[in-house]
């Protein structure tokens, strides 16, 4: 169903409008410090159903509920595990999502019928202002069509959702660029369901060893959003264990138009479109989706992505890259001579 999407620049009036829209059951995309979220009143099952429809998201994939404070989080749980307070003191507001036992007031559609709910206090001032102004918790997955690249800029949101949502709060680019870390604290030790901007090392400094369960196939049951194909550009992707240059050259020789997502500086060639990414993990994460959106826009035949190192600080980046791989069949269909 199509409806006009209003794009609002940030002002007190815009926040008030967006808050009223949330309370009225409408859909509002808003910036967070990680990526843009697609928000609806988390206590209104029909409004949350609208999120699933706009994104084309399977009903089996639960959504994160955003709240302004720890006290607001406590209102949504059956019992708050003691470790939650310790983690919240250190990481909230911020890019950590905690999976906890769900309270009776949380609609089924939010949790995909499961016994837990995922909660996060975002740090972005616009997200904070919106939450405080609307006075209800906001369910919000990333503001992209299901399986597509996450949006780190307002124009990325419009690309996927223009005409499918009521309001976009334009807060400019998101500084973090990659989604929150999702940690299940209903298990002992806690289980990492999705690596993100808060690193495993940062978590373990506060709560001791955590269980890592990040292989997509292994986590499907526990965190349905970790299904394998996710965060994908529309252009077929190949990975390179080295700098990628030989793969780029070979593909160019075969007549493909190639995008090269390079790790650090590379020699300049004019036969491929090059994005040189920073070699520091946080800086890399901040621009990864943005660079992939640009390469997708260039409508190329193939992307070659030079893989970053395999160390722990790159866990979240590797997780997102691993989910971008596509099947051989989908690549065959997009050979240059046929497209
Ligand atoms: O940074 C972020 O987390 C962004 C911003 C908007 O907050 N949100 C986000 O939402 O990335 P989404 O829906 O794209 O990813 C949420 C992840 C999914 O993998 C989902 O399966 C998982 O969290 N999740 C949500 N509720 C869960 C639950 N009750 N148990 C286990 N996993 C859950
Ligand atoms: Mg998402």
Short mmCIF file of C-alpha atoms and ligand atoms in Angstrom, two decimals:
data_model
loop_
_atom_site.label_atom_id
_atom_site.label_comp_id
_atom_site.label_asym_id
_atom_site.label_seq_id
_atom_site.Cartn_x
_atom_site.Cartn_y
_atom_site.Cartn_z
CA UNK A 1 0.00 0.00 0.00
CA UNK A 2 1.35 3.39 -0.94
CA UNK A 3 1.17 6.51 1.20
CA UNK A 4 3.15 9.75 1.08
CA UNK A 5 6.24 9.67 3.30
CA UNK A 6 6.86 13.00 4.99
CA UNK A 7 10.52 13.88 5.49
CA UNK A 8 11.00 16.14 8.51
CA UNK A 9 14.19 17.98 9.43
CA UNK A 10 14.87 17.89 13.14
CA UNK A 11 13.13 20.51 15.28
CA UNK A 12 11.01 20.41 18.42
CA UNK A 13 7.90 20.57 16.20
CA UNK A 14 9.13 17.68 14.07
CA UNK A 15 9.74 15.55 17.17
CA UNK A 16 6.26 16.40 18.46
CA UNK A 17 4.70 15.47 15.08
CA UNK A 18 6.60 12.19 14.94
CA UNK A 19 5.68 11.37 18.55
CA UNK A 20 1.99 12.00 17.83
CA UNK A 21 2.27 9.77 14.75
CA UNK A 22 3.77 6.95 16.84
CA UNK A 23 0.98 7.29 19.40
CA UNK A 24 -1.57 7.19 16.56
CA UNK A 25 -0.22 3.84 15.34
CA UNK A 26 1.79 5.19 12.40
CA UNK A 27 5.30 4.28 11.19
CA UNK A 28 8.22 6.65 11.80
CA UNK A 29 11.83 6.11 10.68
CA UNK A 30 14.35 7.79 12.96
CA UNK A 31 18.13 7.96 13.39
CA UNK A 32 19.98 6.04 16.09
CA UNK A 33 23.72 5.94 16.78
CA UNK A 34 23.90 2.61 14.88
CA UNK A 35 21.55 2.70 11.85
CA UNK A 36 18.12 4.18 11.10
CA UNK A 37 15.23 2.38 12.80
CA UNK A 38 11.67 1.90 11.55
CA UNK A 39 9.56 2.64 14.60
CA UNK A 40 6.03 1.93 15.80
CA UNK A 41 4.33 1.88 19.21
CA UNK A 42 5.60 -1.42 20.67
CA UNK A 43 2.42 -1.86 22.75
CA UNK A 44 0.16 -1.60 19.66
CA UNK A 45 0.16 -4.95 17.82
CA UNK A 46 -1.51 -3.51 14.71
CA UNK A 47 1.10 -0.75 14.45
CA UNK A 48 3.93 -3.27 14.80
CA UNK A 49 2.29 -5.41 12.10
CA UNK A 50 2.70 -2.36 9.86
CA UNK A 51 6.49 -2.55 10.34
CA UNK A 52 6.52 -6.16 9.14
CA UNK A 53 4.38 -5.27 6.11
CA UNK A 54 6.50 -2.22 5.15
CA UNK A 55 9.76 -4.18 5.41
CA UNK A 56 8.50 -7.47 4.00
CA UNK A 57 9.90 -9.01 7.17
CA UNK A 58 8.98 -12.60 8.07
CA UNK A 59 6.74 -12.79 11.15
CA UNK A 60 9.18 -15.28 12.68
CA UNK A 61 11.79 -12.54 13.21
CA UNK A 62 11.26 -10.59 16.48
CA UNK A 63 12.00 -6.85 16.72
CA UNK A 64 14.00 -4.78 19.20
CA UNK A 65 12.06 -2.51 21.56
CA UNK A 66 13.65 0.89 22.23
CA UNK A 67 13.08 2.67 25.53
CA UNK A 68 14.33 5.94 27.02
CA UNK A 69 15.57 4.62 30.37
CA UNK A 70 16.34 1.49 32.36
CA UNK A 71 13.13 2.05 34.34
CA UNK A 72 11.15 1.99 31.08
CA UNK A 73 12.89 -1.30 30.20
CA UNK A 74 11.84 -2.77 33.58
CA UNK A 75 8.21 -2.13 32.67
CA UNK A 76 8.47 -4.59 29.75
CA UNK A 77 10.04 -7.63 31.42
CA UNK A 78 8.78 -10.54 33.54
CA UNK A 79 11.91 -10.41 35.72
CA UNK A 80 15.02 -8.37 35.08
CA UNK A 81 18.16 -10.54 35.34
CA UNK A 82 20.53 -8.85 37.85
CA UNK A 83 23.28 -8.72 35.24
CA UNK A 84 21.08 -6.33 33.21
CA UNK A 85 21.69 -3.49 35.65
CA UNK A 86 25.45 -3.96 35.45
CA UNK A 87 25.41 -3.98 31.66
CA UNK A 88 23.01 -1.04 31.46
CA UNK A 89 25.13 1.05 33.83
CA UNK A 90 28.09 0.57 31.53
CA UNK A 91 26.56 0.49 28.02
CA UNK A 92 23.18 2.30 28.08
CA UNK A 93 22.38 4.54 26.42
CA UNK A 94 24.26 2.87 23.59
CA UNK A 95 24.51 0.12 20.98
CA UNK A 96 23.80 -2.91 23.21
CA UNK A 97 20.54 -4.87 22.97
CA UNK A 98 19.63 -7.16 25.87
CA UNK A 99 17.38 -10.19 25.41
CA UNK A 100 15.39 -10.72 28.62
CA UNK A 101 12.23 -12.57 29.82
CA UNK A 102 9.25 -10.85 28.26
CA UNK A 103 6.56 -9.07 30.28
CA UNK A 104 2.83 -9.77 29.83
CA UNK A 105 2.21 -6.35 28.22
CA UNK A 106 4.49 -7.04 25.23
CA UNK A 107 2.44 -8.11 22.17
CA UNK A 108 3.21 -11.48 20.55
CA UNK A 109 4.12 -9.90 17.24
CA UNK A 110 7.05 -8.05 18.87
CA UNK A 111 8.66 -11.24 20.16
CA UNK A 112 7.52 -13.50 17.30
CA UNK A 113 5.60 -15.38 19.96
CA UNK A 114 8.75 -16.19 21.94
CA UNK A 115 9.31 -15.97 25.71
CA UNK A 116 11.89 -13.15 25.48
CA UNK A 117 12.01 -9.52 24.39
CA UNK A 118 15.01 -7.59 23.06
CA UNK A 119 15.49 -4.14 24.67
CA UNK A 120 17.78 -1.22 23.96
CA UNK A 121 18.22 2.37 25.18
CA UNK A 122 19.58 4.27 22.15
CA UNK A 123 22.07 7.10 22.66
CA UNK A 124 21.19 9.26 19.63
CA UNK A 125 19.61 12.52 20.84
CA UNK A 126 16.81 12.34 18.24
CA UNK A 127 15.92 8.80 19.30
CA UNK A 128 15.99 9.88 22.95
CA UNK A 129 13.82 12.96 22.27
CA UNK A 130 11.34 10.91 20.27
CA UNK A 131 11.05 8.25 23.00
CA UNK A 132 10.53 10.86 25.71
CA UNK A 133 8.01 12.82 23.62
CA UNK A 134 5.83 9.84 22.71
CA UNK A 135 5.87 8.20 26.14
CA UNK A 136 5.57 4.66 24.76
CA UNK A 137 8.26 2.07 23.94
CA UNK A 138 9.16 1.99 20.23
CA UNK A 139 9.59 -1.30 18.38
CA UNK A 140 12.13 -0.69 15.63
CA UNK A 141 14.09 -2.94 13.33
CA UNK A 142 16.52 -1.35 10.90
CA UNK A 143 14.68 0.85 8.38
CA UNK A 144 15.38 -1.21 5.25
CA UNK A 145 13.47 -3.81 3.24
CA UNK A 146 14.08 -7.28 4.67
CA UNK A 147 17.48 -8.82 3.67
CA UNK A 148 18.70 -5.53 2.11
CA UNK A 149 21.55 -3.34 3.30
CA UNK A 150 20.93 -1.46 6.55
CA UNK A 151 20.37 2.30 6.22
CA UNK A 152 22.97 4.64 7.68
CA UNK A 153 21.64 7.78 5.94
CA UNK A 154 18.14 9.19 5.41
CA UNK A 155 18.35 8.64 1.64
CA UNK A 156 19.00 4.92 2.25
CA UNK A 157 15.70 4.76 4.17
CA UNK A 158 13.79 6.40 1.33
CA UNK A 159 15.36 4.07 -1.21
CA UNK A 160 13.67 1.07 0.40
CA UNK A 161 10.66 2.53 2.18
CA UNK A 162 9.49 5.74 0.45
CA UNK A 163 5.72 5.54 0.14
CA UNK A 164 5.55 2.67 2.64
CA UNK A 165 6.00 4.63 5.89
CA UNK A 166 4.42 7.82 7.28
CA UNK A 167 7.37 9.92 8.48
CA UNK A 168 11.16 9.99 8.16
CA UNK A 169 12.99 12.08 10.74
CA UNK A 170 16.07 13.26 8.83
CA UNK A 171 18.90 13.31 11.34
CA UNK A 172 21.72 13.04 8.80
CA UNK A 173 24.18 10.14 8.78
CA UNK A 174 24.43 7.66 11.69
CA UNK A 175 27.86 7.76 13.33
CA UNK A 176 28.17 4.06 14.24
CA UNK A 177 27.19 2.63 10.86
CA UNK A 178 26.60 -0.95 12.09
CA UNK A 179 23.85 -2.44 14.26
CA UNK A 180 23.85 -2.98 18.01
CA UNK A 181 25.30 -6.03 19.72
CA UNK A 182 22.52 -8.46 20.72
CA UNK A 183 23.22 -10.30 24.00
CA UNK A 184 20.90 -12.93 25.48
CA UNK A 185 21.10 -12.63 29.27
CA UNK A 186 18.51 -15.32 29.95
CA UNK A 187 21.38 -17.84 29.68
CA UNK A 188 24.31 -18.26 32.06
CA UNK A 189 26.83 -17.29 30.81
CA UNK A 190 25.17 -14.74 28.50
CA UNK A 191 25.05 -15.65 24.81
CA UNK A 192 26.15 -13.34 22.01
CA UNK A 193 23.39 -13.55 19.37
CA UNK A 194 24.70 -10.83 17.06
CA UNK A 195 28.10 -9.13 17.25
CA UNK A 196 27.83 -5.36 16.93
CA UNK A 197 29.27 -2.02 17.94
CA UNK A 198 29.89 -3.09 21.55
CA UNK A 199 32.72 -5.61 21.27
CA UNK A 200 32.98 -8.98 23.00
CA UNK A 201 36.03 -7.71 24.84
CA UNK A 202 34.11 -4.73 26.22
CA UNK A 203 31.31 -7.04 27.39
CA UNK A 204 33.67 -9.56 28.96
CA UNK A 205 35.48 -6.83 30.88
CA UNK A 206 32.19 -6.14 32.65
CA UNK A 207 30.47 -9.55 33.01
CA UNK A 208 33.18 -12.16 32.47
CA UNK A 209 33.18 -14.81 29.73
CA UNK A 210 30.21 -14.87 27.37
CA UNK A 211 29.17 -17.64 25.01
CA UNK A 212 29.71 -16.86 21.36
CA UNK A 213 27.18 -18.22 18.99
CA UNK A 214 27.59 -16.17 15.89
CA UNK A 215 27.64 -18.70 13.07
CA UNK A 216 24.49 -17.85 11.13
CA UNK A 217 23.34 -21.46 10.78
CA UNK A 218 23.81 -22.13 14.47
CA UNK A 219 21.78 -19.12 15.59
CA UNK A 220 18.73 -19.37 13.38
CA UNK A 221 16.60 -20.85 16.12
CA UNK A 222 17.67 -18.46 18.89
CA UNK A 223 17.87 -15.25 16.90
CA UNK A 224 15.82 -15.62 13.77
CA UNK A 225 17.24 -12.39 12.35
CA UNK A 226 20.56 -14.10 12.00
CA UNK A 227 19.22 -16.11 9.08
CA UNK A 228 21.94 -16.40 6.57
CA UNK A 229 21.15 -14.07 3.70
CA UNK A 230 20.86 -10.62 5.19
CA UNK A 231 22.41 -7.19 4.86
CA UNK A 232 22.94 -7.88 1.16
CA UNK A 233 23.79 -5.50 -1.64
CA UNK A 234 21.80 -6.25 -4.81
CA UNK A 235 25.07 -6.63 -6.75
CA UNK A 236 26.61 -10.13 -6.51
CA UNK A 237 29.57 -10.26 -4.14
CA UNK A 238 32.89 -12.12 -4.22
CA UNK A 239 35.31 -12.13 -1.32
CA UNK A 240 39.09 -11.95 -1.53
CA UNK A 241 41.40 -13.34 1.13
CA UNK A 242 44.18 -11.07 -0.19
CA UNK A 243 43.86 -7.45 -1.32
CA UNK A 244 41.46 -8.49 -4.09
CA UNK A 245 43.42 -7.01 -6.95
CA UNK A 246 43.81 -10.26 -8.92
CA UNK A 247 40.10 -11.04 -8.70
CA UNK A 248 39.22 -7.52 -9.78
CA UNK A 249 41.58 -7.72 -12.75
CA UNK A 250 40.30 -11.16 -13.79
CA UNK A 251 36.67 -10.05 -13.68
CA UNK A 252 37.42 -6.88 -15.62
CA UNK A 253 39.16 -9.06 -18.25
CA UNK A 254 35.97 -11.12 -18.56
CA UNK A 255 34.00 -7.98 -19.36
CA UNK A 256 32.38 -7.43 -15.97
CA UNK A 257 31.92 -3.94 -14.53
CA UNK A 258 33.49 -4.33 -11.11
CA UNK A 259 33.30 -2.54 -7.76
CA UNK A 260 36.23 -3.07 -5.40
CA UNK A 261 35.71 -2.66 -1.66
CA UNK A 262 39.35 -2.35 -0.71
CA UNK A 263 40.97 -2.67 2.71
CA UNK A 264 42.98 0.53 3.03
CA UNK A 265 44.66 2.29 0.15
CA UNK A 266 45.16 0.47 -3.13
CA UNK A 267 46.70 1.32 -6.45
CA UNK A 268 44.33 3.41 -8.48
CA UNK A 269 42.91 1.77 -11.57
CA UNK A 270 40.26 3.28 -13.78
CA UNK A 271 38.67 0.01 -14.87
CA UNK A 272 36.93 -0.62 -11.53
CA UNK A 273 34.99 1.56 -9.09
CA UNK A 274 37.03 1.62 -5.88
CA UNK A 275 35.97 2.28 -2.29
CA UNK A 276 38.98 2.40 0.03
CA UNK A 277 37.84 1.50 3.55
CA UNK A 278 39.68 2.43 6.75
CA UNK A 279 41.85 -0.27 8.37
CA UNK A 280 40.68 0.46 11.93
CA UNK A 281 37.63 -1.67 12.86
CA UNK A 282 35.35 1.08 14.20
CA UNK A 283 36.12 3.42 11.34
CA UNK A 284 35.57 0.57 8.88
CA UNK A 285 32.20 -0.31 10.46
CA UNK A 286 31.13 3.34 10.35
CA UNK A 287 31.38 3.50 6.54
CA UNK A 288 30.85 -0.11 5.39
CA UNK A 289 27.11 0.06 4.58
CA UNK A 290 27.45 3.54 3.13
CA UNK A 291 30.17 2.36 0.73
CA UNK A 292 28.09 -0.68 -0.25
CA UNK A 293 25.05 1.52 -0.91
CA UNK A 294 27.22 3.66 -3.23
CA UNK A 295 28.58 0.62 -5.07
CA UNK A 296 25.04 -0.73 -5.46
CA UNK A 297 23.97 2.64 -6.90
CA UNK A 298 26.69 2.34 -9.54
CA UNK A 299 24.79 -0.68 -10.95
CA UNK A 300 27.88 -2.84 -11.44
CA UNK A 301 28.05 -6.55 -12.29
CA UNK A 302 30.20 -7.74 -9.39
CA UNK A 303 31.65 -6.50 -6.12
CA UNK A 304 34.99 -7.77 -4.85
CA UNK A 305 35.37 -7.34 -1.10
CA UNK A 306 38.86 -7.64 0.41
CA UNK A 307 38.36 -9.36 3.77
CA UNK A 308 39.68 -7.62 6.91
CA UNK A 309 41.84 -9.56 9.44
CA UNK A 310 40.27 -12.46 11.39
CA UNK A 311 40.80 -11.01 14.88
CA UNK A 312 38.07 -10.47 17.52
CA UNK A 313 37.80 -6.74 16.98
CA UNK A 314 36.57 -7.49 13.44
CA UNK A 315 33.86 -9.95 14.59
CA UNK A 316 30.85 -7.73 13.80
CA UNK A 317 32.20 -6.74 10.38
CA UNK A 318 32.92 -10.38 9.45
CA UNK A 319 29.43 -11.35 10.61
CA UNK A 320 27.80 -8.81 8.26
CA UNK A 321 30.11 -9.70 5.36
CA UNK A 322 29.43 -13.42 5.79
CA UNK A 323 25.70 -12.81 5.35
CA UNK A 324 26.17 -10.99 2.07
CA UNK A 325 27.18 -14.07 0.12
CA UNK A 326 24.73 -15.07 -2.56
CA UNK A 327 24.05 -18.32 -4.33
CA UNK A 328 25.81 -19.33 -7.52
CA UNK A 329 22.42 -19.44 -9.25
CA UNK A 330 21.68 -15.81 -8.50
CA UNK A 331 25.09 -14.83 -9.90
CA UNK A 332 24.56 -16.82 -13.10
CA UNK A 333 21.34 -14.95 -13.75
CA UNK A 334 23.17 -11.65 -13.68
CA UNK A 335 25.96 -12.23 -16.18
CA UNK A 336 26.66 -9.01 -18.08
CA UNK A 337 25.67 -10.39 -21.49
CA UNK A 338 22.21 -11.23 -20.18
CA UNK A 339 21.42 -8.14 -18.12
O1 LIG B 1 21.28 -1.19 16.05
C1 LIG B 1 20.24 -1.85 16.02
O2 LIG B 1 20.06 -2.85 16.72
C2 LIG B 1 19.11 -1.35 15.08
C3 LIG B 1 18.61 -0.01 15.62
C4 LIG B 1 17.44 0.50 14.82
O3 LIG B 1 18.31 -0.12 16.97
N1 LIG B 1 18.05 -2.32 15.01
C5 LIG B 1 18.20 -3.51 14.39
O4 LIG B 1 17.05 -4.26 14.36
O5 LIG B 1 19.23 -3.87 13.86
P1 LIG B 1 16.87 -5.56 13.44
O6 LIG B 1 15.45 -5.95 13.59
O7 LIG B 1 17.32 -5.25 12.08
O8 LIG B 1 17.74 -6.64 14.15
C6 LIG B 1 17.35 -7.10 15.43
C7 LIG B 1 18.01 -8.42 15.72
C8 LIG B 1 17.51 -9.50 14.80
O9 LIG B 1 18.61 -10.35 14.50
C9 LIG B 1 16.47 -10.23 15.65
O10 LIG B 1 16.29 -11.58 15.27
C10 LIG B 1 17.09 -10.10 17.02
O11 LIG B 1 17.67 -8.81 17.05
N2 LIG B 1 16.07 -10.19 18.06
C11 LIG B 1 15.05 -9.35 18.31
N3 LIG B 1 14.30 -9.78 19.34
C12 LIG B 1 14.86 -10.93 19.77
C13 LIG B 1 14.55 -11.87 20.79
N4 LIG B 1 13.50 -11.72 21.60
N5 LIG B 1 15.35 -12.94 20.93
C14 LIG B 1 16.43 -13.12 20.13
N6 LIG B 1 16.78 -12.26 19.13
C15 LIG B 1 16.00 -11.18 18.95
MG1 LIG B 2 18.05 -5.31 10.20
#
